[in-house]
PDB file of C-alpha atoms and ligand atoms in Angstrom:
ATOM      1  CA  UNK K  22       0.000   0.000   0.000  1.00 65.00           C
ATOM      2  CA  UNK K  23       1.420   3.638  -0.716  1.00 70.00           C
ATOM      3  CA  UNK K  24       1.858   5.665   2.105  1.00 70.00           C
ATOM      4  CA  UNK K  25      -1.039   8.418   2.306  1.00 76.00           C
ATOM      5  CA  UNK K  26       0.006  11.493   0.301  1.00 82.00           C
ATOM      6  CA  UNK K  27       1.527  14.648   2.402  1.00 88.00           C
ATOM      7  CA  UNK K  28      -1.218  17.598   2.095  1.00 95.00           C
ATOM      8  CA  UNK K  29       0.404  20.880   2.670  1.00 96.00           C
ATOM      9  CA  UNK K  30      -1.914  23.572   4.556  1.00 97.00           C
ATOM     10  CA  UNK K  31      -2.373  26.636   2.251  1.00 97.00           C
ATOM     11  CA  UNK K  32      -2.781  30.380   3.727  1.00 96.00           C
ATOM     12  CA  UNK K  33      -6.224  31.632   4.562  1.00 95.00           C
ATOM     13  CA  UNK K  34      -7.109  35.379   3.771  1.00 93.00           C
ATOM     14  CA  UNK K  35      -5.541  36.582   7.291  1.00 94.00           C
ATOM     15  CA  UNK K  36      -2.420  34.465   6.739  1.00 95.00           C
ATOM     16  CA  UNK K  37      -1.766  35.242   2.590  1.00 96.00           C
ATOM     17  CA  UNK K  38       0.415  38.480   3.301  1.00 96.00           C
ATOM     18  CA  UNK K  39       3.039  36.199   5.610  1.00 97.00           C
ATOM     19  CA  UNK K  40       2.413  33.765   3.245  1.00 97.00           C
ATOM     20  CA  UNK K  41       3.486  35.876   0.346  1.00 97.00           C
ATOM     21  CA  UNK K  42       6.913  37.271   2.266  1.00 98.00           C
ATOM     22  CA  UNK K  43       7.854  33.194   2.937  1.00 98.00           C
ATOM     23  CA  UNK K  44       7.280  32.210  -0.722  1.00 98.00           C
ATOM     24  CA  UNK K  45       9.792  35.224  -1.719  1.00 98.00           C
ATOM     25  CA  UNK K  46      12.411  34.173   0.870  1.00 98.00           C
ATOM     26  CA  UNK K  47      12.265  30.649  -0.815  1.00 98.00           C
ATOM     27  CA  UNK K  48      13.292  32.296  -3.956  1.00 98.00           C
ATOM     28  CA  UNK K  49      16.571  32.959  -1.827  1.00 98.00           C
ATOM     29  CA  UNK K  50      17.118  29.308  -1.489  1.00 98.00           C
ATOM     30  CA  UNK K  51      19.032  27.142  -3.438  1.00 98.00           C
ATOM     31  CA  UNK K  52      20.244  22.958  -3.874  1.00 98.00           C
ATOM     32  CA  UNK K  53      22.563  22.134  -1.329  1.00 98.00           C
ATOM     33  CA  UNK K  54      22.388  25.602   0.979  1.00 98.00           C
ATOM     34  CA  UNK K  55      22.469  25.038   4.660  1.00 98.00           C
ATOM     35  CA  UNK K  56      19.697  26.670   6.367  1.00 99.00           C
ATOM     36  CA  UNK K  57      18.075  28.061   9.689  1.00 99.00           C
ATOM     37  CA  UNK K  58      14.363  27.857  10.523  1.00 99.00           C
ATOM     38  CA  UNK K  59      13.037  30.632  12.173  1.00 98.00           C
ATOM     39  CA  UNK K  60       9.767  30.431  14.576  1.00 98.00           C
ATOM     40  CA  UNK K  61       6.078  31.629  14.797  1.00 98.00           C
ATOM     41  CA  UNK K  62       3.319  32.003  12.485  1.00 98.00           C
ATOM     42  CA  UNK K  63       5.397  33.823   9.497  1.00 98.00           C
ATOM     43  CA  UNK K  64       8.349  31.485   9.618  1.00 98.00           C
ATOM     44  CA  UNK K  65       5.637  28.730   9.982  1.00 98.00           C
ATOM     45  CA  UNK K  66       4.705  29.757   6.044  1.00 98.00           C
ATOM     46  CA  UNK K  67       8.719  29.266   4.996  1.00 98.00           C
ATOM     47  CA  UNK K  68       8.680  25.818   6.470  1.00 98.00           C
ATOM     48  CA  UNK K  69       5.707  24.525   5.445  1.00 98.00           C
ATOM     49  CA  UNK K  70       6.607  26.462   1.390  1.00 98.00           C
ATOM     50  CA  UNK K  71      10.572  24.528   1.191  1.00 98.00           C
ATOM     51  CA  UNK K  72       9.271  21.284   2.406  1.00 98.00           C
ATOM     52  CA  UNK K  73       6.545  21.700   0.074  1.00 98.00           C
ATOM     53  CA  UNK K  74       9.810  22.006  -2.489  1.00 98.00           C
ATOM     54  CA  UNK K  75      11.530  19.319  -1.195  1.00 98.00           C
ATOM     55  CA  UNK K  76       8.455  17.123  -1.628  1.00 97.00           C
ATOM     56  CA  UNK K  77       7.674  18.444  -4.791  1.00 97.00           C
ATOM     57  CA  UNK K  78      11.562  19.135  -6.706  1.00 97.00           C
ATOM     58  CA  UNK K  79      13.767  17.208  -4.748  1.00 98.00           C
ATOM     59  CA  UNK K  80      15.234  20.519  -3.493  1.00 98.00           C
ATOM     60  CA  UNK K  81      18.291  19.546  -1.171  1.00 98.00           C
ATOM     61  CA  UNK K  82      19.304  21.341   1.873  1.00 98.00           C
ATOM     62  CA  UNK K  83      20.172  21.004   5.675  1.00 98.00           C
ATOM     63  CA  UNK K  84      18.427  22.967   8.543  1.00 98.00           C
ATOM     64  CA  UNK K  85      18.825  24.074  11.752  1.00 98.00           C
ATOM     65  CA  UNK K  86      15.943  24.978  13.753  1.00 98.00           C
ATOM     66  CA  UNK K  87      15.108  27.848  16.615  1.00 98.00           C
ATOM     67  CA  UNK K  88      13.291  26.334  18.485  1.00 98.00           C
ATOM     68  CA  UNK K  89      11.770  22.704  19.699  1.00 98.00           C
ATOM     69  CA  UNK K  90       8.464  24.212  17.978  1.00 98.00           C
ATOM     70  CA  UNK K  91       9.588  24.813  14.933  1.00 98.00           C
ATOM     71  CA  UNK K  92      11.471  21.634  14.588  1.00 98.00           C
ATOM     72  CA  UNK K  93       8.944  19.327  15.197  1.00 98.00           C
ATOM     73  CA  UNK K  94       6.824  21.666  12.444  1.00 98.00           C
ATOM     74  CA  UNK K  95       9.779  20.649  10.165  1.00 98.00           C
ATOM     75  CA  UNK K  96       9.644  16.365  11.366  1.00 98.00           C
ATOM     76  CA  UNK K  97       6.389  16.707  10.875  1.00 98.00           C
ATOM     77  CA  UNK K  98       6.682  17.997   7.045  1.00 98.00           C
ATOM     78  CA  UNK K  99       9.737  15.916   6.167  1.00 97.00           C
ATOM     79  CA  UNK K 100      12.255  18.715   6.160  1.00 98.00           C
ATOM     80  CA  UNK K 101      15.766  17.753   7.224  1.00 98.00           C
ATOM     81  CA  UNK K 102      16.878  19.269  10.793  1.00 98.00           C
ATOM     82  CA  UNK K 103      19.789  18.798  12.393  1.00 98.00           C
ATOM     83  CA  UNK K 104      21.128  20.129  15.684  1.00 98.00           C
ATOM     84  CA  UNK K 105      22.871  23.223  14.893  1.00 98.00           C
ATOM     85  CA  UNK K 106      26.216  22.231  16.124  1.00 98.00           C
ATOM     86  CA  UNK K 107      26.125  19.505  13.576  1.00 98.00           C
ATOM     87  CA  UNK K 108      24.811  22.181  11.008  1.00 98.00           C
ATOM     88  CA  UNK K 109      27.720  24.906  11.454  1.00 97.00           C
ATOM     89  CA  UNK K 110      28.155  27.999   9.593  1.00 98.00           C
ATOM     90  CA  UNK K 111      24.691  28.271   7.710  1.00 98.00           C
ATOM     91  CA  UNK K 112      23.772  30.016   4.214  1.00 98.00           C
ATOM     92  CA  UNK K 113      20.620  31.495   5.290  1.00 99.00           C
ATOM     93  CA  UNK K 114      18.044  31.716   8.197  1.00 99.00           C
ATOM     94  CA  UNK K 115      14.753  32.900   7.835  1.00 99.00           C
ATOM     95  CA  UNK K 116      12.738  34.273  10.659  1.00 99.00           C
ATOM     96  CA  UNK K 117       9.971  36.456  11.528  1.00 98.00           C
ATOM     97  CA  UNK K 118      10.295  39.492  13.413  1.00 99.00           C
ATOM     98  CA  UNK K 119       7.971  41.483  16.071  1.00 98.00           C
ATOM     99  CA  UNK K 120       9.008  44.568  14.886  1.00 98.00           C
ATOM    100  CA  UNK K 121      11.450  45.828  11.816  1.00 98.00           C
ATOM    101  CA  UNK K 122      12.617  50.024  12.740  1.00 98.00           C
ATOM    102  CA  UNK K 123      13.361  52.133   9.708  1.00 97.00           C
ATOM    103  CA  UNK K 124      16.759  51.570   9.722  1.00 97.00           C
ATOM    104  CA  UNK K 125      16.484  47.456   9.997  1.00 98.00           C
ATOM    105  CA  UNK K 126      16.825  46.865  13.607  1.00 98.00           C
ATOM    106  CA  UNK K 127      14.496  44.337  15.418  1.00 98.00           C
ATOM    107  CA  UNK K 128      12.425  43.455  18.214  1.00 99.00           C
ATOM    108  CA  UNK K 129      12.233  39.469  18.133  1.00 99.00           C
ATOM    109  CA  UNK K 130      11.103  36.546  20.796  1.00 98.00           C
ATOM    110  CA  UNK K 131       7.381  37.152  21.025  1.00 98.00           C
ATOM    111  CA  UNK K 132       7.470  33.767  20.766  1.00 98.00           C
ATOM    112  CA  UNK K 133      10.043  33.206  23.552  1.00 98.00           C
ATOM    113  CA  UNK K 134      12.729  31.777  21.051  1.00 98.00           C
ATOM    114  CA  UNK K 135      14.957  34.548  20.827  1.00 98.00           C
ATOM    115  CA  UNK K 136      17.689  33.199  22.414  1.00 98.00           C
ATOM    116  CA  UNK K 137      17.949  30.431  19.958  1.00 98.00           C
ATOM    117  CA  UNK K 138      16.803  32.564  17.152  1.00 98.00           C
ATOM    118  CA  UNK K 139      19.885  34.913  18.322  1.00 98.00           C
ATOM    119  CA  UNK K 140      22.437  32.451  18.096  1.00 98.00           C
ATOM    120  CA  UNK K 141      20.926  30.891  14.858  1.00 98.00           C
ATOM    121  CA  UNK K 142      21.464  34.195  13.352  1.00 98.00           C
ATOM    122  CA  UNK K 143      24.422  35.242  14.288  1.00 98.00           C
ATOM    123  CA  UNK K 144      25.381  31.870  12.867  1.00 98.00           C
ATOM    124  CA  UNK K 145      24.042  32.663   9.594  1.00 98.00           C
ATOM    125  CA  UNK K 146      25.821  34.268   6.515  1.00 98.00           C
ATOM    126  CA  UNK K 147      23.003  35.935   5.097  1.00 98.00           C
ATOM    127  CA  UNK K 148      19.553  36.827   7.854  1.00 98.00           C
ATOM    128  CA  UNK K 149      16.076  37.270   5.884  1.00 98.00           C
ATOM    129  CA  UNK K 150      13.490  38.394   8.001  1.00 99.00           C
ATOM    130  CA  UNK K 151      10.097  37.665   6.644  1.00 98.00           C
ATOM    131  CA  UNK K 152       6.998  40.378   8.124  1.00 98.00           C
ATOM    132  CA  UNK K 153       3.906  41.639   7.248  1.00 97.00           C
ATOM    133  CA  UNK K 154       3.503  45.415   6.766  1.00 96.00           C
ATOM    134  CA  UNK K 155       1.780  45.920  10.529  1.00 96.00           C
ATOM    135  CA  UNK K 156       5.705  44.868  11.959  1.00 98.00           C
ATOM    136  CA  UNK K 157       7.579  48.002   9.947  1.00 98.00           C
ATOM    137  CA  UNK K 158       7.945  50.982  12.805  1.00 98.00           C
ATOM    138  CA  UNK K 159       9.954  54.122  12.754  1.00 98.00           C
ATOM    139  CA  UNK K 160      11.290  53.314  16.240  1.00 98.00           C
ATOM    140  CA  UNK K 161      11.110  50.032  17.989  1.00 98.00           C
ATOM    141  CA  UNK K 162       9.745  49.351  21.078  1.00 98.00           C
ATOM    142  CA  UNK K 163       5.685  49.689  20.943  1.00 98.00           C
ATOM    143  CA  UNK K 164       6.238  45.811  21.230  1.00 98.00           C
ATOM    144  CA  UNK K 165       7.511  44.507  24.690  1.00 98.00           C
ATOM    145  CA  UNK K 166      10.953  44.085  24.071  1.00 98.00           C
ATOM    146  CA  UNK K 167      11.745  40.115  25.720  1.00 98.00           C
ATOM    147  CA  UNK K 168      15.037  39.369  27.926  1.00 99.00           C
ATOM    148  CA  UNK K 169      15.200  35.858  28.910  1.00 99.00           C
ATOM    149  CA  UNK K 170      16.724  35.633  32.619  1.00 98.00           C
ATOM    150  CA  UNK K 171      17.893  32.827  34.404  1.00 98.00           C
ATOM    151  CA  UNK K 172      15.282  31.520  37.102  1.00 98.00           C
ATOM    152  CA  UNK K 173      17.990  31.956  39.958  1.00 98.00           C
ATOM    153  CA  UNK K 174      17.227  35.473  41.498  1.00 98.00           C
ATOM    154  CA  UNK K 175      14.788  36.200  38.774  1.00 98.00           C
ATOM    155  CA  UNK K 176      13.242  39.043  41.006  1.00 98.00           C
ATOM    156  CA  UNK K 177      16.362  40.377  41.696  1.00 98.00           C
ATOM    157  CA  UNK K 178      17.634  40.647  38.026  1.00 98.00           C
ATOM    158  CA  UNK K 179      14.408  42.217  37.176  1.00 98.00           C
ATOM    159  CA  UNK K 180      15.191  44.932  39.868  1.00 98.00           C
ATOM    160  CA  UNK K 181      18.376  45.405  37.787  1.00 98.00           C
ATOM    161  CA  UNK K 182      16.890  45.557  34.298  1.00 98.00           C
ATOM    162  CA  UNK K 183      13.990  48.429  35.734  1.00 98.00           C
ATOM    163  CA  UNK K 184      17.060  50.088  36.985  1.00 98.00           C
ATOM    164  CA  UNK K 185      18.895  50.283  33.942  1.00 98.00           C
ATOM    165  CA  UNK K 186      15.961  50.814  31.804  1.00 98.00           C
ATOM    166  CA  UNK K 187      15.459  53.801  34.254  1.00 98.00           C
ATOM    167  CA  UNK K 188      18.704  55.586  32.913  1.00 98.00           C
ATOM    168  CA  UNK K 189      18.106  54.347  29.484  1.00 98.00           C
ATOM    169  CA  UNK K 190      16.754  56.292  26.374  1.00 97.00           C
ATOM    170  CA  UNK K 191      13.568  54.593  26.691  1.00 98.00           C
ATOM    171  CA  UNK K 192       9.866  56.132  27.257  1.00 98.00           C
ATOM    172  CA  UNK K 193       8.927  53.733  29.851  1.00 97.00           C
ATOM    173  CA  UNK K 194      10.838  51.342  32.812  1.00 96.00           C
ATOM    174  CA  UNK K 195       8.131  49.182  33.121  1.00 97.00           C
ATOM    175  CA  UNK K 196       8.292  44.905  33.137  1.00 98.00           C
ATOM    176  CA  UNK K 197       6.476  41.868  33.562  1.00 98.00           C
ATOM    177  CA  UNK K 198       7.347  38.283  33.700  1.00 98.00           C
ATOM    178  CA  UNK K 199       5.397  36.675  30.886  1.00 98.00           C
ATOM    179  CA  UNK K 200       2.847  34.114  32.167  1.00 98.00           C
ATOM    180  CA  UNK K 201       1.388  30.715  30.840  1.00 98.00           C
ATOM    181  CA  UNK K 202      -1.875  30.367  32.629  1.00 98.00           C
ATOM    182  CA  UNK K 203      -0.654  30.813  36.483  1.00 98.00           C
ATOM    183  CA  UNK K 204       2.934  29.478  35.718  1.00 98.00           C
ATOM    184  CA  UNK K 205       5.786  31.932  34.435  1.00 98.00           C
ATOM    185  CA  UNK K 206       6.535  30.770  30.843  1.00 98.00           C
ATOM    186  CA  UNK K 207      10.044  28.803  30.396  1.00 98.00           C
ATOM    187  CA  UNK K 208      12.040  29.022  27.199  1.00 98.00           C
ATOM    188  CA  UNK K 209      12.849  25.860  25.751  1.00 98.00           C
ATOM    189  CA  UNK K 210      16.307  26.624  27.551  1.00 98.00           C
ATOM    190  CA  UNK K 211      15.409  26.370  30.847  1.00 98.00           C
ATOM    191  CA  UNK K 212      14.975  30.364  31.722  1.00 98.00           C
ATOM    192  CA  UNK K 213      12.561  33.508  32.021  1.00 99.00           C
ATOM    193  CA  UNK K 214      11.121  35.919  29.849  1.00 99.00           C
ATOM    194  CA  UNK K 215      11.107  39.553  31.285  1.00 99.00           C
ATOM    195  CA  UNK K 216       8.850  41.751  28.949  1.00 98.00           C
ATOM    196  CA  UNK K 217       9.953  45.251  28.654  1.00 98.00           C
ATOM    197  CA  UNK K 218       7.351  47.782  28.199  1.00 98.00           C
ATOM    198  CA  UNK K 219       9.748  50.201  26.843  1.00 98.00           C
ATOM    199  CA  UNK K 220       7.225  52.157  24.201  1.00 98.00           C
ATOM    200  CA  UNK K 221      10.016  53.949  22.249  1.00 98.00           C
ATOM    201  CA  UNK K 222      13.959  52.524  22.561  1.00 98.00           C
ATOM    202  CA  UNK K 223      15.913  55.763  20.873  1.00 98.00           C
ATOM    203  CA  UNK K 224      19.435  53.754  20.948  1.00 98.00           C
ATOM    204  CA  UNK K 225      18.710  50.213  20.753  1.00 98.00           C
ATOM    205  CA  UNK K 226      22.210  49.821  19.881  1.00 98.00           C
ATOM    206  CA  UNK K 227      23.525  50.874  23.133  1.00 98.00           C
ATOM    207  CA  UNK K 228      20.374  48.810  25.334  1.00 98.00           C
ATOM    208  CA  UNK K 229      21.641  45.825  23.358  1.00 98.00           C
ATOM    209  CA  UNK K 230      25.073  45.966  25.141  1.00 98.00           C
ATOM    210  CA  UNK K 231      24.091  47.455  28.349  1.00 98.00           C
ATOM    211  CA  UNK K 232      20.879  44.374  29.088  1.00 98.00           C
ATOM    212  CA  UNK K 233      23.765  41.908  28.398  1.00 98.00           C
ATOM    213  CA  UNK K 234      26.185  43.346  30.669  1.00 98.00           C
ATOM    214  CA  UNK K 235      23.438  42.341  33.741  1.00 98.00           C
ATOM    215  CA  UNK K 236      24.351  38.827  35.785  1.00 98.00           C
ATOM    216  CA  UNK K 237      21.287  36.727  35.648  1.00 98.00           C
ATOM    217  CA  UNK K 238      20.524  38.413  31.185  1.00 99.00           C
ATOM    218  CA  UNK K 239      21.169  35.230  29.364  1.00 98.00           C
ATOM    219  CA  UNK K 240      19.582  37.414  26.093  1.00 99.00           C
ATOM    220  CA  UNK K 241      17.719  39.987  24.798  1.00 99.00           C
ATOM    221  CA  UNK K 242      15.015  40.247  22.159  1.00 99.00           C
ATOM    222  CA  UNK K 243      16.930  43.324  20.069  1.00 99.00           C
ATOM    223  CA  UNK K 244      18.783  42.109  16.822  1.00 99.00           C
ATOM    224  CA  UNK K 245      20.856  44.499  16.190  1.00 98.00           C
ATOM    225  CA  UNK K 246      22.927  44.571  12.709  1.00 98.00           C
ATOM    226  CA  UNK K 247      21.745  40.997  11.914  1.00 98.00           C
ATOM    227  CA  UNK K 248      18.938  41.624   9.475  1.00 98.00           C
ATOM    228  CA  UNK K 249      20.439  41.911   5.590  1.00 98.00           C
ATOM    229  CA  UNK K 250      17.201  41.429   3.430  1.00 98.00           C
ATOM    230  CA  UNK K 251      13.670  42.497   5.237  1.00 98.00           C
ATOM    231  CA  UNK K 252      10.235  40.902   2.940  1.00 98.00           C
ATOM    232  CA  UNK K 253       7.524  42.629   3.728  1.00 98.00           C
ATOM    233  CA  UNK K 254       4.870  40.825   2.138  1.00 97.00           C
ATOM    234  CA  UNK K 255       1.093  42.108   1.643  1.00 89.00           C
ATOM    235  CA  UNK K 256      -2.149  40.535   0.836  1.00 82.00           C
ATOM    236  CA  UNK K 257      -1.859  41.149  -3.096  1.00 82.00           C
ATOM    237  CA  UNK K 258       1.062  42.416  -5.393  1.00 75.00           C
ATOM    238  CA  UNK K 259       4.309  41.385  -4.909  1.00 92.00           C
ATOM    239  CA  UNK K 260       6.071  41.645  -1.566  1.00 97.00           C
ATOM    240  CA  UNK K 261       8.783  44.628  -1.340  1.00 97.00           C
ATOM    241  CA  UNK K 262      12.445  43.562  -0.945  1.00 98.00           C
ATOM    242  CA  UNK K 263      14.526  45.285   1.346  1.00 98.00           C
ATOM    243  CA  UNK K 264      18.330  45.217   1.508  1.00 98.00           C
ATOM    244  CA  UNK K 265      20.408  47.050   5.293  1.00 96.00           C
ATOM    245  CA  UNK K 266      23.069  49.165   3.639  1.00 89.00           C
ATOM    246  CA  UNK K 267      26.282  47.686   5.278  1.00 84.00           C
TER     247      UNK K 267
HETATM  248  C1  5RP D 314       9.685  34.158  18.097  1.00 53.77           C
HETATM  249  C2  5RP D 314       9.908  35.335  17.226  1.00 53.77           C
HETATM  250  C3  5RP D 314       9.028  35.467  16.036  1.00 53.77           C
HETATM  251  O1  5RP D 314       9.798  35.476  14.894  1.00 53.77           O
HETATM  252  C4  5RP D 314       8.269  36.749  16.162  1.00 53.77           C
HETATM  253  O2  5RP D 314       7.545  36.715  17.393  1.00 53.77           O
HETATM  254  C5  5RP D 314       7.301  36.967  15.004  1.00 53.77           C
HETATM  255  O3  5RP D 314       6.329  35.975  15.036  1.00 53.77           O
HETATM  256  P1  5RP D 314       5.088  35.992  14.046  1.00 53.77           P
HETATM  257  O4  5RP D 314       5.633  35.744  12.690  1.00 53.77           O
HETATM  258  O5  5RP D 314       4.197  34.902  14.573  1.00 53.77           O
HETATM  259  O6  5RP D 314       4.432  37.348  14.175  1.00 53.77           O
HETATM  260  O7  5RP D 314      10.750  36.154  17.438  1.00 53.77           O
HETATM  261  O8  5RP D 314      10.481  34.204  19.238  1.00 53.77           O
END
């Protein structure tokens, strides 16, 4: 008996525009690249788009993943993962973003990954972040920016990060662990997420450094300098290409 045929999901109307930046960034891709997989519901679209290629063409490449989520989403669709240490150096990672600023800096772990997703990227030759239009800002921060904290003296490191954020070029100091049901979440590493409620971060460039200086910051949702191509797709036309001048 043949094995029951794969069925791909396809985009509904709310999904096409993240839909439409994923099938671009798999224009980027070619046989034999290495790759990262980026996580939540935009990156979801790239993953389920290449294995649909891999299925379909025979399209060859090796992944790395960001998180456990995203690579059981890739198991699940037959696309090859690998732990990244047995990946390396990779061609290309794709990954979503919470928020893109004007001049290509980003807000990322609103789905708690970022610490992964950090490392992935910095691993990464070449870092295509796939968005919908509602993600581009003129200055980041509207979005809680995420620093994932180790659980030992949590409270106390929190204390630190207010305090800092209290000196810092930001509009607000305000925090919050973030919650699942009456439990504080924990990353797929073991830690915390702090939420910053920053509302505008005028030199993320300099909060970048300073979070990451604090005992107890394991990582911090700002990508700074990492992004080289931003798709921003939309729900018809073509999505726009944008390149970071280096
Ligand atoms: C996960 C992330 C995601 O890339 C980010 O939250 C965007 O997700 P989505 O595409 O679902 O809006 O950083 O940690």
């Amino acid at each position: 008996m043949n094995p029951s045929p794969v069925i791909f999901p396809k985009p509904d109307e709310k999904n096409l525009a993240k839909h439409a930046a994923a099938a671009k960034a798999l224009e980027f891709v070619k046989d034999g690249m290495t790759l990262g997989l980026g996580t939540g519901s935009t990156a979801y679209w790239f993953v389920i788009l290449l294995a649909e290629r891999i299925h379909k063409d025979g399209l060859k490449v090796t992944c790395a993943t960001t998180s456990t989520q995203t690579w059981d989403l890739a198991k699940e669709y037959g696309v090859p993962v690998y732990p990244l240490d047995e990946v390396g150096v990779m061609d290309i990672v794709v990954d979503g973003a919470d928020e893109v600023s004007s001049d290509y800096q980003l807000i990322k772990g609103g789905g708690a990954a970022l610490l992964q997703e950090k490392i992935v990227a910095t691993a990464s030759e070449q870092m295509i972040v796939i968005v919908d239009s509602s993600k581009m800002v003129e200055v980041l921060g509207q979005f809680h920016l995420p620093v994932e904290v180790v659980r030992f003296g949590a409270q106390t490191t929190k204390a630190a990060i207010e305090k800092l954020l209290g000196v810092s070029d930001v509009k607000s100091a305000k925090t919050a662990f973030r919650m699942k049901g009456d439990e504080f979440l924990i990353t797929d590493e073991g830690h915390y997420i702090l939420d910053c409620i920053c509302e505008e971060i005028r030199d993320p460039k300099a909060l970048n450094l300073a979070l990451n200086q604090i005992p107890g910051v394991v990582e911090n949702g700002l990508f700074i300098d990492l992004a080289d191509i931003v798709v921003v797709g939309n729900e018809g036309g073509d999505p726009k290409v944008l390149r970071r001048s280096v």
